[in-house]
Amino acid sequence: MAMVAPPSNDRKRVKVYELRNNDWFDRGTGFCTGQVVNVRITISLSSEPSRDYFAVEESKIFVESEDHPDRILLETKIQKDDGYQKQQETLIVWTESNGTDMALSFQEAEGCAAIWDFVSQVQQQLSQLAGPDDALSDDAIESFPNPVMLPTPELSNLAEVDQTIRAASASQQGRESLSKFILAEDYVGRLVPLVQAAEELEDLPDLHRLSSIMKMLILLNDTQIIELMVSDGMVLGVVGALEYDHEFPHHKANHRQYLRNKSRFKEVVPINDENITRKIHATWRLQYLKDVVLARILDDPTFGVLNSLIFFNQVDIVTHLQQSPSFLKDLFSLIEGKDASPARRKDAVCFIQQCCAIAKNLQPQARQSLYGSFVQNGLLNVIVFALSQNEAPIRIAGTDILVAMIDHDPSMVRSHIFKAIAEKRTPLTDTLIDLLLIENDLGVKAQAADAIKVLLDPQQAPPDGMRQMNEQFLSKYRTNNAVNQQTEQFIQDFYDNGAKKLFQPLKDLEERESVKDLTFNEVSLYCHLVDILMYFVRQHLYRSKFFIASEAITARVGQLLGSSQKHMKLTALKFFRTCLGLQDDFYYTQITQNHIFGAILDIVYETLPRDNLLNSVCLEMFEFIRREDIKPMKIHIVETYRERLEAITYVDLFEQLIISYDRTQGYVQDMDGTLFSQDDDGSPIRTKINGANQRWQGIRDLDAEEEQYFNTSDDEDELAASKPRQLHPIANGASPLMKPLVDYPDDEDDIVHQRFQSFYHKPPEHSQEEMRTDNEENELPSAKGIVLPSTPPERVAEKRRREEDEEDELGKLSLTKRRSSSASSNASGGSGGNYLPPLRRKKSFATGKDTPPTKKMTISLSVKSPNPIEADRKSE
């Protein structure tokens, strides 16, 4: 047997909403029905293998999709404790068993009433079948054996009413019971007259109690109670009680005075539906209640309830307006017609602005439908009209409408502009440029600049309603050639006609001798222009280059680096940092030709040594050049401003930049001397490697332990000095105690020996004589010898061993030189093909200022070749 009779078979048109992340999500539009269905339940007894079945009747709410009848938007079982609430006349809200908040917004109040009656009957019968034990928990039964009853409200018993409400609000069951009593007894309507009575008696304690009672009633989060409080007959008494706060006993608010001002509500076009008018008033009062009256005491649940009421009211209002063609026609005719007064036109623009602001909170489908209706009736003409007016409020409203329209669908605005260009009318971009250049309101300037950037974005973004569709459709949308060609043509037309007009204030800087006297409005304008230029540089790669080069924009932006306003300097620095980040040779050339880094170094010197934002931005730019190794910039900076860079020593960034430049150009330490030696004046020795463009990676400095290691004598030297050796010369004159550096194969040894004999012949007596001569005279030798500093004389055996070791190295080098004759010819610098360059041994690592004075010696080796070859020798 059915629990209750289902409603009539007439389907009720309804929208299904689901609360996701504190925002109502539209699941779709469909037709709602209440049905009682039979559910078959299977039971199995442990003693019998057979199964039994029995049927159970369940009451459910079904919503079938309007577009796809086979699709079920909602199927929910009616429970007795799901907290169903009827809000206004067309809304039912409840919470599913899994905690999800759901809502049904009916198109007609009759359909909502039929479904609500069905839900109420089902819940009532479920409560009767469950019995008293299931209706409330044991604790609730003990706390509330009877429903909550409040005494008749009078000034004498307000303290008792306050205590009873406070006690009942401590539990969920008490709150529900209290809400039912207040609605049933019209308790709010009986409290309102007491406010005026207490004010006449100047009874401040009772006024504070009334204020506390009203707050607690609102915090019950019952939508019917809140809607009752903001109704026409109750709202002034409720906010009158809320004007008194016991936490501020000596202060009183003026909420009633603000709400009584009927001039705030302006009916631009008459609205014939009284229900919509009432919802407009209720929505405005709810917003005032949420944002002003209760802003200090609101908790999250109450805040959510108020937002839900406002949201559903706005949906109903917008839906009614867009479905009323006569209303929209009358609204837009006020702006396009010539008979309307300027005041009514202003009100019409402001009304459209409020509708667009409400549309931001709507679902994409509803917002798309609203803008579609507005555009068909001339919304873009309204924007052009508003932006061209002299009154600032109208221009602000026009920019708000335009920004909301662009955020929704920029392609729609582009199509309108392109159509205006084709018809030889003034496009919207020119209006925006004029607004940006002449407007004094900073907010309007910012909105106009943002609108220009979005309209000139070459990347087509889909409208809000399409962003949730599948990727296949979006890929087709993005690859629409007609749309892309139209966008490209639109951007090209802007560079041909509008860009020069937009950046004309920047070009006019060429006639100014100084930019330190810029006004505040000029600084704001230049900041927006440079910001737009940065956007063009990133988005319009080729058109922006041609425009910057032809109009000499880089020099004008560099001129702004001399401004006295720090944020102006930061904006200009941001532009040049953007150009460097692109790593394009075109911008490198623009920066170097206009000497931009000279002005940047001026800023560094001005901010020395403070670590502020301006200084940090400049240092980061130089660090980026060094880190990314941008050679054109590095060469230009160091070669042009080397002295200025060397003077900045509080950070090592510029020193590293100079060192990096030197390595790039081929400057390294003098390899003929000590690796870490210095001249007499203390400056480091720098020479050039073979070829100025070769890269030299450099050698790191030695630490203390390595320096000590090279300064100490080897164990072999100490052993050779303490124990004399008996030498047994062999065929090639090498020491028998010395192992060759490389173990050559036998065949290679023969080849090395033959070539060595053909190039070298060593007369030992002549060499020793020359050594004695050089040691005695200490003069420069003849062309056959090269002077090198030497250490004090050492033992003959040790000297001979080192000589033979050196001859072995010379033999290997001769083999290498013979294999690469072309390289030998280039390196020798002489005309003879057998001429070898003199070998040079590195100086001792211990050489320095503290090294004892040394004597010079010359070693000459006789060779069979007609060209003499000399080798520098240093004794250790």
PDB file of C-alpha atoms in Angstrom, residues 153-333:
ATOM      1  CA  PRO A 153       6.812  38.965  24.416  1.00  0.00           C
ATOM      2  CA  GLU A 154       6.541  41.990  26.696  1.00  0.00           C
ATOM      3  CA  LEU A 155       9.066  44.483  27.999  1.00  0.00           C
ATOM      4  CA  SER A 156       8.773  42.945  31.449  1.00  0.00           C
ATOM      5  CA  ASN A 157       9.783  39.378  30.410  1.00  0.00           C
ATOM      6  CA  LEU A 158      12.425  40.048  27.737  1.00  0.00           C
ATOM      7  CA  ALA A 159      15.105  38.653  30.052  1.00  0.00           C
ATOM      8  CA  GLU A 160      13.203  35.341  30.278  1.00  0.00           C
ATOM      9  CA  VAL A 161      12.725  35.228  26.485  1.00  0.00           C
ATOM     10  CA  ASP A 162      16.442  35.845  25.996  1.00  0.00           C
ATOM     11  CA  GLN A 163      17.437  33.012  28.340  1.00  0.00           C
ATOM     12  CA  THR A 164      14.978  30.545  26.797  1.00  0.00           C
ATOM     13  CA  ILE A 165      16.150  31.216  23.246  1.00  0.00           C
ATOM     14  CA  ARG A 166      19.785  30.978  24.313  1.00  0.00           C
ATOM     15  CA  ALA A 167      19.180  27.588  25.983  1.00  0.00           C
ATOM     16  CA  ALA A 168      17.226  26.207  23.028  1.00  0.00           C
ATOM     17  CA  SER A 169      19.941  27.259  20.558  1.00  0.00           C
ATOM     18  CA  ALA A 170      22.484  25.026  22.262  1.00  0.00           C
ATOM     19  CA  SER A 171      21.361  21.888  20.327  1.00  0.00           C
ATOM     20  CA  GLN A 172      20.136  21.150  16.842  1.00  0.00           C
ATOM     21  CA  GLN A 173      16.838  19.710  18.038  1.00  0.00           C
ATOM     22  CA  GLY A 174      16.187  22.785  20.127  1.00  0.00           C
ATOM     23  CA  ARG A 175      16.935  25.077  17.194  1.00  0.00           C
ATOM     24  CA  GLU A 176      14.502  23.230  14.954  1.00  0.00           C
ATOM     25  CA  SER A 177      11.789  23.241  17.605  1.00  0.00           C
ATOM     26  CA  LEU A 178      12.382  26.931  18.283  1.00  0.00           C
ATOM     27  CA  SER A 179      12.179  27.785  14.576  1.00  0.00           C
ATOM     28  CA  LYS A 180       8.853  25.995  14.208  1.00  0.00           C
ATOM     29  CA  PHE A 181       7.396  27.830  17.198  1.00  0.00           C
ATOM     30  CA  ILE A 182       8.557  31.262  15.962  1.00  0.00           C
ATOM     31  CA  LEU A 183       7.048  30.723  12.528  1.00  0.00           C
ATOM     32  CA  ALA A 184       3.840  29.273  13.873  1.00  0.00           C
ATOM     33  CA  GLU A 185       3.254  32.023  16.441  1.00  0.00           C
ATOM     34  CA  ASP A 186       4.508  34.929  14.282  1.00  0.00           C
ATOM     35  CA  TYR A 187       6.896  35.741  17.098  1.00  0.00           C
ATOM     36  CA  VAL A 188       8.998  38.213  15.081  1.00  0.00           C
ATOM     37  CA  GLY A 189       5.928  40.298  14.309  1.00  0.00           C
ATOM     38  CA  ARG A 190       5.119  40.432  18.027  1.00  0.00           C
ATOM     39  CA  LEU A 191       8.672  41.532  18.939  1.00  0.00           C
ATOM     40  CA  VAL A 192       8.856  44.414  16.450  1.00  0.00           C
ATOM     41  CA  PRO A 193       6.403  46.768  18.241  1.00  0.00           C
ATOM     42  CA  LEU A 194       8.429  46.422  21.452  1.00  0.00           C
ATOM     43  CA  VAL A 195      11.339  48.261  19.800  1.00  0.00           C
ATOM     44  CA  GLN A 196       9.371  51.451  19.387  1.00  0.00           C
ATOM     45  CA  ALA A 197       7.904  51.104  22.896  1.00  0.00           C
ATOM     46  CA  ALA A 198      11.358  50.722  24.466  1.00  0.00           C
ATOM     47  CA  GLU A 199      12.675  53.699  22.520  1.00  0.00           C
ATOM     48  CA  GLU A 200       9.803  55.874  23.739  1.00  0.00           C
ATOM     49  CA  LEU A 201      10.616  54.862  27.307  1.00  0.00           C
ATOM     50  CA  GLU A 202      14.358  55.223  26.628  1.00  0.00           C
ATOM     51  CA  ASP A 203      14.781  51.795  28.179  1.00  0.00           C
ATOM     52  CA  LEU A 204      18.328  50.998  27.032  1.00  0.00           C
ATOM     53  CA  PRO A 205      18.650  47.561  28.785  1.00  0.00           C
ATOM     54  CA  ASP A 206      15.483  46.290  27.055  1.00  0.00           C
ATOM     55  CA  LEU A 207      16.735  47.600  23.719  1.00  0.00           C
ATOM     56  CA  HIS A 208      19.960  45.676  24.239  1.00  0.00           C
ATOM     57  CA  ARG A 209      17.934  42.520  25.038  1.00  0.00           C
ATOM     58  CA  LEU A 210      15.830  42.991  21.893  1.00  0.00           C
ATOM     59  CA  SER A 211      19.018  43.348  19.844  1.00  0.00           C
ATOM     60  CA  SER A 212      20.391  40.118  21.333  1.00  0.00           C
ATOM     61  CA  ILE A 213      17.112  38.267  20.622  1.00  0.00           C
ATOM     62  CA  MET A 214      17.081  39.406  16.970  1.00  0.00           C
ATOM     63  CA  LYS A 215      20.673  38.272  16.483  1.00  0.00           C
ATOM     64  CA  MET A 216      19.945  34.829  17.913  1.00  0.00           C
ATOM     65  CA  LEU A 217      16.868  34.443  15.702  1.00  0.00           C
ATOM     66  CA  ILE A 218      18.945  35.266  12.603  1.00  0.00           C
ATOM     67  CA  LEU A 219      21.679  32.838  13.687  1.00  0.00           C
ATOM     68  CA  LEU A 220      19.123  30.004  13.722  1.00  0.00           C
ATOM     69  CA  ASN A 221      19.854  29.910   9.946  1.00  0.00           C
ATOM     70  CA  ASP A 222      16.223  29.310   9.078  1.00  0.00           C
ATOM     71  CA  THR A 223      15.547  30.771   5.653  1.00  0.00           C
ATOM     72  CA  GLN A 224      11.880  31.391   6.290  1.00  0.00           C
ATOM     73  CA  ILE A 225      12.648  33.417   9.423  1.00  0.00           C
ATOM     74  CA  ILE A 226      15.284  35.477   7.560  1.00  0.00           C
ATOM     75  CA  GLU A 227      12.943  36.130   4.635  1.00  0.00           C
ATOM     76  CA  LEU A 228      10.283  37.227   7.097  1.00  0.00           C
ATOM     77  CA  MET A 229      12.705  39.629   8.767  1.00  0.00           C
ATOM     78  CA  VAL A 230      13.580  41.397   5.492  1.00  0.00           C
ATOM     79  CA  SER A 231       9.979  41.715   4.338  1.00  0.00           C
ATOM     80  CA  ASP A 232       8.439  45.139   3.938  1.00  0.00           C
ATOM     81  CA  GLY A 233       6.576  45.188   7.255  1.00  0.00           C
ATOM     82  CA  MET A 234       9.356  43.739   9.428  1.00  0.00           C
ATOM     83  CA  VAL A 235      12.672  45.032   8.177  1.00  0.00           C
ATOM     84  CA  LEU A 236      12.601  48.465   9.835  1.00  0.00           C
ATOM     85  CA  GLY A 237      11.710  47.031  13.249  1.00  0.00           C
ATOM     86  CA  VAL A 238      14.395  44.303  12.983  1.00  0.00           C
ATOM     87  CA  VAL A 239      17.221  46.653  11.969  1.00  0.00           C
ATOM     88  CA  GLY A 240      15.917  49.157  14.527  1.00  0.00           C
ATOM     89  CA  ALA A 241      16.580  46.621  17.284  1.00  0.00           C
ATOM     90  CA  LEU A 242      19.985  45.807  15.762  1.00  0.00           C
ATOM     91  CA  GLU A 243      20.993  49.476  15.995  1.00  0.00           C
ATOM     92  CA  TYR A 244      21.572  48.937  19.725  1.00  0.00           C
ATOM     93  CA  ASP A 245      24.522  46.777  20.729  1.00  0.00           C
ATOM     94  CA  HIS A 246      25.326  45.994  24.361  1.00  0.00           C
ATOM     95  CA  GLU A 247      29.030  45.835  23.455  1.00  0.00           C
ATOM     96  CA  PHE A 248      28.836  49.511  22.440  1.00  0.00           C
ATOM     97  CA  PRO A 249      26.324  50.935  24.902  1.00  0.00           C
ATOM     98  CA  HIS A 250      27.080  54.590  24.117  1.00  0.00           C
ATOM     99  CA  HIS A 251      26.761  54.267  20.334  1.00  0.00           C
ATOM    100  CA  LYS A 252      23.767  53.867  18.069  1.00  0.00           C
ATOM    101  CA  ALA A 253      23.713  53.030  14.356  1.00  0.00           C
ATOM    102  CA  ASN A 254      21.447  54.604  11.720  1.00  0.00           C
ATOM    103  CA  HIS A 255      20.324  51.581   9.710  1.00  0.00           C
ATOM    104  CA  ARG A 256      16.690  52.633   9.518  1.00  0.00           C
ATOM    105  CA  GLN A 257      17.557  56.024   8.105  1.00  0.00           C
ATOM    106  CA  TYR A 258      19.542  54.381   5.319  1.00  0.00           C
ATOM    107  CA  LEU A 259      16.811  51.851   4.491  1.00  0.00           C
ATOM    108  CA  ARG A 260      14.024  54.457   4.524  1.00  0.00           C
ATOM    109  CA  ASN A 261      15.728  56.410   1.741  1.00  0.00           C
ATOM    110  CA  LYS A 262      13.588  55.328  -1.198  1.00  0.00           C
ATOM    111  CA  SER A 263      15.618  57.407  -3.620  1.00  0.00           C
ATOM    112  CA  ARG A 264      18.169  54.612  -3.667  1.00  0.00           C
ATOM    113  CA  PHE A 265      15.713  52.416  -5.556  1.00  0.00           C
ATOM    114  CA  LYS A 266      15.222  53.734  -9.080  1.00  0.00           C
ATOM    115  CA  GLU A 267      12.858  51.997 -11.427  1.00  0.00           C
ATOM    116  CA  VAL A 268      14.300  52.865 -14.834  1.00  0.00           C
ATOM    117  CA  VAL A 269      11.710  50.816 -16.704  1.00  0.00           C
ATOM    118  CA  PRO A 270       8.499  49.755 -14.920  1.00  0.00           C
ATOM    119  CA  ILE A 271       8.505  46.114 -13.782  1.00  0.00           C
ATOM    120  CA  ASN A 272       4.984  44.756 -13.901  1.00  0.00           C
ATOM    121  CA  ASP A 273       5.665  41.609 -11.870  1.00  0.00           C
ATOM    122  CA  GLU A 274       5.220  42.443  -8.164  1.00  0.00           C
ATOM    123  CA  ASN A 275       6.999  39.250  -7.132  1.00  0.00           C
ATOM    124  CA  ILE A 276      10.169  40.327  -8.984  1.00  0.00           C
ATOM    125  CA  THR A 277       9.959  43.787  -7.446  1.00  0.00           C
ATOM    126  CA  ARG A 278       9.662  42.273  -3.998  1.00  0.00           C
ATOM    127  CA  LYS A 279      12.663  40.039  -4.633  1.00  0.00           C
ATOM    128  CA  ILE A 280      14.718  43.026  -5.770  1.00  0.00           C
ATOM    129  CA  HIS A 281      14.000  44.827  -2.506  1.00  0.00           C
ATOM    130  CA  ALA A 282      14.640  41.693  -0.435  1.00  0.00           C
ATOM    131  CA  THR A 283      17.958  41.043  -2.192  1.00  0.00           C
ATOM    132  CA  TRP A 284      19.188  44.568  -1.534  1.00  0.00           C
ATOM    133  CA  ARG A 285      18.209  44.323   2.146  1.00  0.00           C
ATOM    134  CA  LEU A 286      19.895  40.931   2.501  1.00  0.00           C
ATOM    135  CA  GLN A 287      23.095  42.371   1.072  1.00  0.00           C
ATOM    136  CA  TYR A 288      22.943  45.293   3.462  1.00  0.00           C
ATOM    137  CA  LEU A 289      22.246  42.932   6.350  1.00  0.00           C
ATOM    138  CA  LYS A 290      25.197  40.715   5.423  1.00  0.00           C
ATOM    139  CA  ASP A 291      27.734  43.426   4.611  1.00  0.00           C
ATOM    140  CA  VAL A 292      26.868  46.075   7.210  1.00  0.00           C
ATOM    141  CA  VAL A 293      24.545  45.110  10.017  1.00  0.00           C
ATOM    142  CA  LEU A 294      25.785  41.591  10.787  1.00  0.00           C
ATOM    143  CA  ALA A 295      29.304  41.827   9.394  1.00  0.00           C
ATOM    144  CA  ARG A 296      30.889  41.543  12.856  1.00  0.00           C
ATOM    145  CA  ILE A 297      28.890  38.602  14.220  1.00  0.00           C
ATOM    146  CA  LEU A 298      28.268  36.390  11.191  1.00  0.00           C
ATOM    147  CA  ASP A 299      29.448  32.795  11.359  1.00  0.00           C
ATOM    148  CA  ASP A 300      30.067  30.564   8.360  1.00  0.00           C
ATOM    149  CA  PRO A 301      26.669  28.791   8.323  1.00  0.00           C
ATOM    150  CA  THR A 302      24.713  32.042   8.505  1.00  0.00           C
ATOM    151  CA  PHE A 303      26.962  33.616   5.883  1.00  0.00           C
ATOM    152  CA  GLY A 304      26.260  30.685   3.571  1.00  0.00           C
ATOM    153  CA  VAL A 305      22.512  30.899   4.111  1.00  0.00           C
ATOM    154  CA  LEU A 306      22.457  34.615   3.305  1.00  0.00           C
ATOM    155  CA  ASN A 307      24.548  34.077   0.175  1.00  0.00           C
ATOM    156  CA  SER A 308      22.208  31.305  -0.961  1.00  0.00           C
ATOM    157  CA  LEU A 309      19.171  33.518  -0.573  1.00  0.00           C
ATOM    158  CA  ILE A 310      20.841  36.341  -2.488  1.00  0.00           C
ATOM    159  CA  PHE A 311      22.002  33.990  -5.247  1.00  0.00           C
ATOM    160  CA  PHE A 312      18.612  32.426  -5.910  1.00  0.00           C
ATOM    161  CA  ASN A 313      16.908  35.808  -5.840  1.00  0.00           C
ATOM    162  CA  GLN A 314      19.354  37.101  -8.444  1.00  0.00           C
ATOM    163  CA  VAL A 315      18.778  34.072 -10.641  1.00  0.00           C
ATOM    164  CA  ASP A 316      15.041  34.663 -10.585  1.00  0.00           C
ATOM    165  CA  ILE A 317      15.439  38.370 -11.323  1.00  0.00           C
ATOM    166  CA  VAL A 318      17.820  37.918 -14.248  1.00  0.00           C
ATOM    167  CA  THR A 319      15.776  35.071 -15.694  1.00  0.00           C
ATOM    168  CA  HIS A 320      12.657  37.212 -15.639  1.00  0.00           C
ATOM    169  CA  LEU A 321      14.400  40.183 -17.267  1.00  0.00           C
ATOM    170  CA  GLN A 322      15.970  38.266 -20.129  1.00  0.00           C
ATOM    171  CA  GLN A 323      12.688  36.473 -20.856  1.00  0.00           C
ATOM    172  CA  SER A 324      10.837  39.772 -21.145  1.00  0.00           C
ATOM    173  CA  PRO A 325      11.452  41.200 -24.658  1.00  0.00           C
ATOM    174  CA  SER A 326       9.324  44.256 -24.029  1.00  0.00           C
ATOM    175  CA  PHE A 327      11.327  45.176 -20.947  1.00  0.00           C
ATOM    176  CA  LEU A 328      14.684  44.899 -22.752  1.00  0.00           C
ATOM    177  CA  LYS A 329      13.387  46.880 -25.708  1.00  0.00           C
ATOM    178  CA  ASP A 330      12.206  49.710 -23.483  1.00  0.00           C
ATOM    179  CA  LEU A 331      15.484  49.643 -21.513  1.00  0.00           C
ATOM    180  CA  PHE A 332      17.857  49.965 -24.480  1.00  0.00           C
ATOM    181  CA  SER A 333      15.597  52.433 -26.303  1.00  0.00           C
TER     182      SER A 333
END
